[in-house]
Amino acid sequence: ATMSTYFNPCAVAQTAILGLYNGNSTLSMPVVEADPRGEASIPVRFSSSENKPYAGERVFETEITVNAGLFLPQTVTSEYGEATIIRNEVIGNTRFIGLRVKGEFPLEGTAAVVTGPAGLGAVLSSPLEFTTGQQPWGKSVQTTLNAGEFRLTNVCGDRTLVKPATGIVVHTVYPN
């Protein structure tokens, strides 16, 4: 069904498609390699299809998990609108990071990029996973979630940091 409108005195005609909206979307995170002496960025990518074009602003909301010692989220950005971190909670060894983006989205792209310092934790890698039971685009969009991985680089097995250009260097030994 369609709805047509006509406005006077400007003589503007508009037509809107009326009907049930539904779609499919795949969310994914890549393998992220990070040096524990610097910042890391975790992109949340999407690819969608829909039965009718969605015109206008909508909310994308998701939650990801990572080992609590490997990453501390500080900012989130999106090229499609206003992005915020809505959850940053540690339960056991797992950090839960909730993200919300309010904006206009194309059918494919990077919904959000979470940035913060990488940390030297008890492990050198961790799955980057989406929590289960999510409806990031709402209940009318069926979503497939593909996990990634967070890996530390420039770290020896005994948790010693390696300077890539110079190798291992002892700067100071305490207490003597």
JSON list of C-alpha atoms in Angstrom, two decimals:
[
{"chain": "A", "resi": 1, "resn": "ALA", "atom": "CA", "xyz": [0.00, 0.00, 0.00]},
{"chain": "A", "resi": 2, "resn": "THR", "atom": "CA", "xyz": [1.09, 3.56, -0.57]},
{"chain": "A", "resi": 3, "resn": "MET", "atom": "CA", "xyz": [0.04, 6.85, 0.94]},
{"chain": "A", "resi": 4, "resn": "SER", "atom": "CA", "xyz": [0.13, 9.98, -1.18]},
{"chain": "A", "resi": 5, "resn": "THR", "atom": "CA", "xyz": [0.01, 13.47, 0.25]},
{"chain": "A", "resi": 6, "resn": "TYR", "atom": "CA", "xyz": [-0.40, 16.83, -1.42]},
{"chain": "A", "resi": 7, "resn": "PHE", "atom": "CA", "xyz": [0.32, 20.14, 0.29]},
{"chain": "A", "resi": 8, "resn": "ASN", "atom": "CA", "xyz": [-0.94, 23.61, -0.62]},
{"chain": "A", "resi": 9, "resn": "PRO", "atom": "CA", "xyz": [0.15, 26.31, -1.39]},
{"chain": "A", "resi": 10, "resn": "CYS", "atom": "CA", "xyz": [3.52, 24.78, -2.35]},
{"chain": "A", "resi": 11, "resn": "ALA", "atom": "CA", "xyz": [2.05, 21.97, -4.46]},
{"chain": "A", "resi": 12, "resn": "VAL", "atom": "CA", "xyz": [4.39, 19.35, -3.06]},
{"chain": "A", "resi": 13, "resn": "ALA", "atom": "CA", "xyz": [3.36, 15.75, -3.56]},
{"chain": "A", "resi": 14, "resn": "GLN", "atom": "CA", "xyz": [4.86, 12.97, -1.46]},
{"chain": "A", "resi": 15, "resn": "THR", "atom": "CA", "xyz": [4.35, 9.21, -1.67]},
{"chain": "A", "resi": 16, "resn": "ALA", "atom": "CA", "xyz": [5.21, 6.83, 1.13]},
{"chain": "A", "resi": 17, "resn": "ILE", "atom": "CA", "xyz": [5.22, 3.02, 0.96]},
{"chain": "A", "resi": 18, "resn": "LEU", "atom": "CA", "xyz": [3.17, 1.46, 3.76]},
{"chain": "A", "resi": 19, "resn": "GLY", "atom": "CA", "xyz": [3.78, -2.12, 4.82]},
{"chain": "A", "resi": 20, "resn": "LEU", "atom": "CA", "xyz": [5.56, -4.43, 7.17]},
{"chain": "A", "resi": 21, "resn": "TYR", "atom": "CA", "xyz": [9.30, -3.88, 7.29]},
{"chain": "A", "resi": 22, "resn": "ASN", "atom": "CA", "xyz": [11.68, -6.80, 7.70]},
{"chain": "A", "resi": 23, "resn": "GLY", "atom": "CA", "xyz": [15.28, -7.52, 6.93]},
{"chain": "A", "resi": 24, "resn": "ASN", "atom": "CA", "xyz": [18.34, -9.61, 7.56]},
{"chain": "A", "resi": 25, "resn": "SER", "atom": "CA", "xyz": [21.65, -8.40, 8.90]},
{"chain": "A", "resi": 26, "resn": "THR", "atom": "CA", "xyz": [25.05, -9.87, 9.65]},
{"chain": "A", "resi": 27, "resn": "LEU", "atom": "CA", "xyz": [27.23, -8.27, 12.33]},
{"chain": "A", "resi": 28, "resn": "SER", "atom": "CA", "xyz": [30.91, -9.13, 12.53]},
{"chain": "A", "resi": 29, "resn": "MET", "atom": "CA", "xyz": [34.11, -8.19, 14.27]},
{"chain": "A", "resi": 30, "resn": "PRO", "atom": "CA", "xyz": [37.55, -8.92, 12.79]},
{"chain": "A", "resi": 31, "resn": "VAL", "atom": "CA", "xyz": [40.77, -10.21, 14.32]},
{"chain": "A", "resi": 32, "resn": "VAL", "atom": "CA", "xyz": [42.12, -7.13, 16.11]},
{"chain": "A", "resi": 33, "resn": "GLU", "atom": "CA", "xyz": [45.87, -7.05, 16.80]},
{"chain": "A", "resi": 34, "resn": "ALA", "atom": "CA", "xyz": [46.97, -4.56, 19.44]},
{"chain": "A", "resi": 35, "resn": "ASP", "atom": "CA", "xyz": [50.19, -3.54, 21.15]},
{"chain": "A", "resi": 36, "resn": "PRO", "atom": "CA", "xyz": [49.65, -3.30, 24.94]},
{"chain": "A", "resi": 37, "resn": "ARG", "atom": "CA", "xyz": [51.61, -0.03, 24.97]},
{"chain": "A", "resi": 38, "resn": "GLY", "atom": "CA", "xyz": [49.06, 1.73, 22.80]},
{"chain": "A", "resi": 39, "resn": "GLU", "atom": "CA", "xyz": [45.48, 2.13, 21.71]},
{"chain": "A", "resi": 40, "resn": "ALA", "atom": "CA", "xyz": [43.31, -0.46, 20.01]},
{"chain": "A", "resi": 41, "resn": "SER", "atom": "CA", "xyz": [40.21, -0.08, 17.86]},
{"chain": "A", "resi": 42, "resn": "ILE", "atom": "CA", "xyz": [37.44, -2.66, 17.53]},
{"chain": "A", "resi": 43, "resn": "PRO", "atom": "CA", "xyz": [35.19, -2.12, 14.49]},
{"chain": "A", "resi": 44, "resn": "VAL", "atom": "CA", "xyz": [31.66, -3.55, 14.47]},
{"chain": "A", "resi": 45, "resn": "ARG", "atom": "CA", "xyz": [30.72, -4.17, 10.84]},
{"chain": "A", "resi": 46, "resn": "PHE", "atom": "CA", "xyz": [27.33, -4.91, 9.31]},
{"chain": "A", "resi": 47, "resn": "SER", "atom": "CA", "xyz": [25.80, -6.06, 6.06]},
{"chain": "A", "resi": 48, "resn": "SER", "atom": "CA", "xyz": [22.02, -5.91, 5.66]},
{"chain": "A", "resi": 49, "resn": "SER", "atom": "CA", "xyz": [19.21, -6.60, 3.24]},
{"chain": "A", "resi": 50, "resn": "GLU", "atom": "CA", "xyz": [15.61, -5.39, 3.56]},
{"chain": "A", "resi": 51, "resn": "ASN", "atom": "CA", "xyz": [12.27, -5.86, 1.85]},
{"chain": "A", "resi": 52, "resn": "LYS", "atom": "CA", "xyz": [11.63, -2.09, 1.67]},
{"chain": "A", "resi": 53, "resn": "PRO", "atom": "CA", "xyz": [14.10, 0.78, 2.01]},
{"chain": "A", "resi": 54, "resn": "TYR", "atom": "CA", "xyz": [14.28, 2.17, 5.53]},
{"chain": "A", "resi": 55, "resn": "ALA", "atom": "CA", "xyz": [14.35, 5.95, 5.23]},
{"chain": "A", "resi": 56, "resn": "GLY", "atom": "CA", "xyz": [15.27, 7.94, 8.27]},
{"chain": "A", "resi": 57, "resn": "GLU", "atom": "CA", "xyz": [17.03, 7.72, 11.58]},
{"chain": "A", "resi": 58, "resn": "ARG", "atom": "CA", "xyz": [17.06, 4.54, 13.65]},
{"chain": "A", "resi": 59, "resn": "VAL", "atom": "CA", "xyz": [18.86, 3.06, 16.64]},
{"chain": "A", "resi": 60, "resn": "PHE", "atom": "CA", "xyz": [21.53, 0.38, 16.42]},
{"chain": "A", "resi": 61, "resn": "GLU", "atom": "CA", "xyz": [22.31, -1.22, 19.80]},
{"chain": "A", "resi": 62, "resn": "THR", "atom": "CA", "xyz": [24.65, -4.10, 20.49]},
{"chain": "A", "resi": 63, "resn": "GLU", "atom": "CA", "xyz": [26.80, -5.58, 23.23]},
{"chain": "A", "resi": 64, "resn": "ILE", "atom": "CA", "xyz": [30.22, -7.19, 22.84]},
{"chain": "A", "resi": 65, "resn": "THR", "atom": "CA", "xyz": [32.51, -9.05, 25.22]},
{"chain": "A", "resi": 66, "resn": "VAL", "atom": "CA", "xyz": [36.29, -9.31, 25.58]},
{"chain": "A", "resi": 67, "resn": "ASN", "atom": "CA", "xyz": [38.69, -10.42, 28.30]},
{"chain": "A", "resi": 68, "resn": "ALA", "atom": "CA", "xyz": [38.60, -7.70, 30.97]},
{"chain": "A", "resi": 69, "resn": "GLY", "atom": "CA", "xyz": [42.38, -7.29, 31.18]},
{"chain": "A", "resi": 70, "resn": "LEU", "atom": "CA", "xyz": [43.02, -6.86, 27.46]},
{"chain": "A", "resi": 71, "resn": "PHE", "atom": "CA", "xyz": [40.92, -3.82, 26.53]},
{"chain": "A", "resi": 72, "resn": "LEU", "atom": "CA", "xyz": [39.39, -0.76, 28.21]},
{"chain": "A", "resi": 73, "resn": "PRO", "atom": "CA", "xyz": [36.84, 1.07, 26.03]},
{"chain": "A", "resi": 74, "resn": "GLN", "atom": "CA", "xyz": [37.09, 4.85, 26.23]},
{"chain": "A", "resi": 75, "resn": "THR", "atom": "CA", "xyz": [35.35, 6.18, 23.12]},
{"chain": "A", "resi": 76, "resn": "VAL", "atom": "CA", "xyz": [33.01, 4.98, 20.41]},
{"chain": "A", "resi": 77, "resn": "THR", "atom": "CA", "xyz": [32.50, 6.69, 17.06]},
{"chain": "A", "resi": 78, "resn": "SER", "atom": "CA", "xyz": [30.30, 6.14, 14.04]},
{"chain": "A", "resi": 79, "resn": "GLU", "atom": "CA", "xyz": [30.23, 7.83, 10.67]},
{"chain": "A", "resi": 80, "resn": "TYR", "atom": "CA", "xyz": [26.43, 7.41, 10.62]},
{"chain": "A", "resi": 81, "resn": "GLY", "atom": "CA", "xyz": [25.39, 9.33, 13.72]},
{"chain": "A", "resi": 82, "resn": "GLU", "atom": "CA", "xyz": [25.74, 9.85, 17.45]},
{"chain": "A", "resi": 83, "resn": "ALA", "atom": "CA", "xyz": [27.50, 6.94, 19.20]},
{"chain": "A", "resi": 84, "resn": "THR", "atom": "CA", "xyz": [27.67, 6.23, 22.93]},
{"chain": "A", "resi": 85, "resn": "ILE", "atom": "CA", "xyz": [29.00, 3.54, 25.26]},
{"chain": "A", "resi": 86, "resn": "ILE", "atom": "CA", "xyz": [25.99, 2.45, 27.30]},
{"chain": "A", "resi": 87, "resn": "ARG", "atom": "CA", "xyz": [27.65, -0.33, 29.30]},
{"chain": "A", "resi": 88, "resn": "ASN", "atom": "CA", "xyz": [31.18, -0.99, 30.51]},
{"chain": "A", "resi": 89, "resn": "GLU", "atom": "CA", "xyz": [30.98, -3.68, 33.15]},
{"chain": "A", "resi": 90, "resn": "VAL", "atom": "CA", "xyz": [33.34, -6.42, 34.29]},
{"chain": "A", "resi": 91, "resn": "ILE", "atom": "CA", "xyz": [31.87, -9.71, 35.49]},
{"chain": "A", "resi": 92, "resn": "GLY", "atom": "CA", "xyz": [34.54, -12.26, 36.38]},
{"chain": "A", "resi": 93, "resn": "ASN", "atom": "CA", "xyz": [37.18, -12.00, 33.65]},
{"chain": "A", "resi": 94, "resn": "THR", "atom": "CA", "xyz": [34.78, -10.71, 31.00]},
{"chain": "A", "resi": 95, "resn": "ARG", "atom": "CA", "xyz": [34.21, -7.08, 30.05]},
{"chain": "A", "resi": 96, "resn": "PHE", "atom": "CA", "xyz": [30.74, -6.29, 28.66]},
{"chain": "A", "resi": 97, "resn": "ILE", "atom": "CA", "xyz": [30.69, -3.28, 26.32]},
{"chain": "A", "resi": 98, "resn": "GLY", "atom": "CA", "xyz": [27.30, -1.95, 25.27]},
{"chain": "A", "resi": 99, "resn": "LEU", "atom": "CA", "xyz": [27.09, 0.38, 22.25]},
{"chain": "A", "resi": 100, "resn": "ARG", "atom": "CA", "xyz": [24.31, 2.55, 20.86]},
{"chain": "A", "resi": 101, "resn": "VAL", "atom": "CA", "xyz": [24.34, 4.49, 17.60]},
{"chain": "A", "resi": 102, "resn": "LYS", "atom": "CA", "xyz": [21.46, 6.72, 16.55]},
{"chain": "A", "resi": 103, "resn": "GLY", "atom": "CA", "xyz": [21.67, 7.62, 12.88]},
{"chain": "A", "resi": 104, "resn": "GLU", "atom": "CA", "xyz": [20.92, 6.80, 9.27]},
{"chain": "A", "resi": 105, "resn": "PHE", "atom": "CA", "xyz": [22.59, 3.61, 8.04]},
{"chain": "A", "resi": 106, "resn": "PRO", "atom": "CA", "xyz": [23.29, 2.27, 4.54]},
{"chain": "A", "resi": 107, "resn": "LEU", "atom": "CA", "xyz": [23.00, -1.44, 3.76]},
{"chain": "A", "resi": 108, "resn": "GLU", "atom": "CA", "xyz": [26.67, -2.12, 4.54]},
{"chain": "A", "resi": 109, "resn": "GLY", "atom": "CA", "xyz": [29.42, -0.51, 6.57]},
{"chain": "A", "resi": 110, "resn": "THR", "atom": "CA", "xyz": [30.99, -0.11, 10.00]},
{"chain": "A", "resi": 111, "resn": "ALA", "atom": "CA", "xyz": [28.29, 0.72, 12.55]},
{"chain": "A", "resi": 112, "resn": "ALA", "atom": "CA", "xyz": [30.73, 1.69, 15.31]},
{"chain": "A", "resi": 113, "resn": "VAL", "atom": "CA", "xyz": [34.41, 1.71, 16.24]},
{"chain": "A", "resi": 114, "resn": "VAL", "atom": "CA", "xyz": [35.29, 1.30, 19.92]},
{"chain": "A", "resi": 115, "resn": "THR", "atom": "CA", "xyz": [38.70, 2.71, 20.89]},
{"chain": "A", "resi": 116, "resn": "GLY", "atom": "CA", "xyz": [40.74, 2.46, 24.07]},
{"chain": "A", "resi": 117, "resn": "PRO", "atom": "CA", "xyz": [44.02, 1.23, 25.53]},
{"chain": "A", "resi": 118, "resn": "ALA", "atom": "CA", "xyz": [45.05, -2.37, 25.14]},
{"chain": "A", "resi": 119, "resn": "GLY", "atom": "CA", "xyz": [46.18, -4.01, 28.36]},
{"chain": "A", "resi": 120, "resn": "LEU", "atom": "CA", "xyz": [48.70, -6.66, 29.31]},
{"chain": "A", "resi": 121, "resn": "GLY", "atom": "CA", "xyz": [46.46, -9.25, 30.96]},
{"chain": "A", "resi": 122, "resn": "ALA", "atom": "CA", "xyz": [46.70, -12.83, 32.13]},
{"chain": "A", "resi": 123, "resn": "VAL", "atom": "CA", "xyz": [46.08, -14.03, 28.56]},
{"chain": "A", "resi": 124, "resn": "LEU", "atom": "CA", "xyz": [47.46, -12.90, 25.21]},
{"chain": "A", "resi": 125, "resn": "SER", "atom": "CA", "xyz": [44.24, -13.29, 23.21]},
{"chain": "A", "resi": 126, "resn": "SER", "atom": "CA", "xyz": [40.51, -13.32, 23.74]},
{"chain": "A", "resi": 127, "resn": "PRO", "atom": "CA", "xyz": [37.41, -13.97, 21.68]},
{"chain": "A", "resi": 128, "resn": "LEU", "atom": "CA", "xyz": [35.53, -10.81, 20.64]},
{"chain": "A", "resi": 129, "resn": "GLU", "atom": "CA", "xyz": [31.94, -11.96, 20.90]},
{"chain": "A", "resi": 130, "resn": "PHE", "atom": "CA", "xyz": [28.45, -10.54, 20.71]},
{"chain": "A", "resi": 131, "resn": "THR", "atom": "CA", "xyz": [26.19, -11.37, 23.65]},
{"chain": "A", "resi": 132, "resn": "THR", "atom": "CA", "xyz": [23.30, -13.68, 22.75]},
{"chain": "A", "resi": 133, "resn": "GLY", "atom": "CA", "xyz": [19.65, -12.73, 22.41]},
{"chain": "A", "resi": 134, "resn": "GLN", "atom": "CA", "xyz": [20.30, -9.38, 20.75]},
{"chain": "A", "resi": 135, "resn": "GLN", "atom": "CA", "xyz": [18.10, -7.49, 18.32]},
{"chain": "A", "resi": 136, "resn": "PRO", "atom": "CA", "xyz": [20.51, -4.70, 17.28]},
{"chain": "A", "resi": 137, "resn": "TRP", "atom": "CA", "xyz": [18.17, -3.27, 14.64]},
{"chain": "A", "resi": 138, "resn": "GLY", "atom": "CA", "xyz": [14.90, -4.20, 16.36]},
{"chain": "A", "resi": 139, "resn": "LYS", "atom": "CA", "xyz": [12.64, -7.24, 16.25]},
{"chain": "A", "resi": 140, "resn": "SER", "atom": "CA", "xyz": [11.88, -6.95, 12.51]},
{"chain": "A", "resi": 141, "resn": "VAL", "atom": "CA", "xyz": [15.47, -7.66, 11.48]},
{"chain": "A", "resi": 142, "resn": "GLN", "atom": "CA", "xyz": [16.88, -11.17, 11.86]},
{"chain": "A", "resi": 143, "resn": "THR", "atom": "CA", "xyz": [20.56, -10.87, 12.80]},
{"chain": "A", "resi": 144, "resn": "THR", "atom": "CA", "xyz": [23.49, -13.25, 12.43]},
{"chain": "A", "resi": 145, "resn": "LEU", "atom": "CA", "xyz": [26.44, -12.59, 14.76]},
{"chain": "A", "resi": 146, "resn": "ASN", "atom": "CA", "xyz": [30.03, -13.44, 13.76]},
{"chain": "A", "resi": 147, "resn": "ALA", "atom": "CA", "xyz": [32.68, -13.24, 16.46]},
{"chain": "A", "resi": 148, "resn": "GLY", "atom": "CA", "xyz": [36.24, -11.97, 16.09]},
{"chain": "A", "resi": 149, "resn": "GLU", "atom": "CA", "xyz": [39.38, -12.14, 18.19]},
{"chain": "A", "resi": 150, "resn": "PHE", "atom": "CA", "xyz": [41.52, -9.67, 20.17]},
{"chain": "A", "resi": 151, "resn": "ARG", "atom": "CA", "xyz": [45.25, -10.50, 20.09]},
{"chain": "A", "resi": 152, "resn": "LEU", "atom": "CA", "xyz": [48.17, -8.77, 21.75]},
{"chain": "A", "resi": 153, "resn": "THR", "atom": "CA", "xyz": [51.30, -8.24, 19.66]},
{"chain": "A", "resi": 154, "resn": "ASN", "atom": "CA", "xyz": [54.93, -7.54, 20.62]},
{"chain": "A", "resi": 155, "resn": "VAL", "atom": "CA", "xyz": [54.63, -9.66, 23.77]},
{"chain": "A", "resi": 156, "resn": "CYS", "atom": "CA", "xyz": [56.76, -12.66, 24.68]},
{"chain": "A", "resi": 157, "resn": "GLY", "atom": "CA", "xyz": [55.17, -15.76, 26.21]},
{"chain": "A", "resi": 158, "resn": "ASP", "atom": "CA", "xyz": [56.36, -14.68, 29.68]},
{"chain": "A", "resi": 159, "resn": "ARG", "atom": "CA", "xyz": [54.54, -11.33, 29.27]},
{"chain": "A", "resi": 160, "resn": "THR", "atom": "CA", "xyz": [57.74, -9.39, 28.51]},
{"chain": "A", "resi": 161, "resn": "LEU", "atom": "CA", "xyz": [57.19, -6.49, 26.11]},
{"chain": "A", "resi": 162, "resn": "VAL", "atom": "CA", "xyz": [59.31, -6.46, 22.98]},
{"chain": "A", "resi": 163, "resn": "LYS", "atom": "CA", "xyz": [60.35, -3.27, 21.21]},
{"chain": "A", "resi": 164, "resn": "PRO", "atom": "CA", "xyz": [59.97, -4.21, 17.54]},
{"chain": "A", "resi": 165, "resn": "ALA", "atom": "CA", "xyz": [63.00, -2.26, 16.28]},
{"chain": "A", "resi": 166, "resn": "THR", "atom": "CA", "xyz": [65.50, -3.02, 19.04]},
{"chain": "A", "resi": 167, "resn": "GLY", "atom": "CA", "xyz": [64.56, -6.32, 20.68]},
{"chain": "A", "resi": 168, "resn": "ILE", "atom": "CA", "xyz": [64.49, -6.78, 24.44]},
{"chain": "A", "resi": 169, "resn": "VAL", "atom": "CA", "xyz": [66.22, -4.06, 26.46]},
{"chain": "A", "resi": 170, "resn": "VAL", "atom": "CA", "xyz": [66.47, -3.89, 30.27]},
{"chain": "A", "resi": 171, "resn": "HIS", "atom": "CA", "xyz": [66.10, -0.24, 31.31]},
{"chain": "A", "resi": 172, "resn": "THR", "atom": "CA", "xyz": [66.03, -0.51, 35.10]},
{"chain": "A", "resi": 173, "resn": "VAL", "atom": "CA", "xyz": [66.12, -3.29, 37.64]},
{"chain": "A", "resi": 174, "resn": "TYR", "atom": "CA", "xyz": [64.46, -2.75, 41.04]},
{"chain": "A", "resi": 175, "resn": "PRO", "atom": "CA", "xyz": [65.28, -2.77, 43.95]},
{"chain": "A", "resi": 176, "resn": "ASN", "atom": "CA", "xyz": [69.03, -2.77, 43.13]}
]
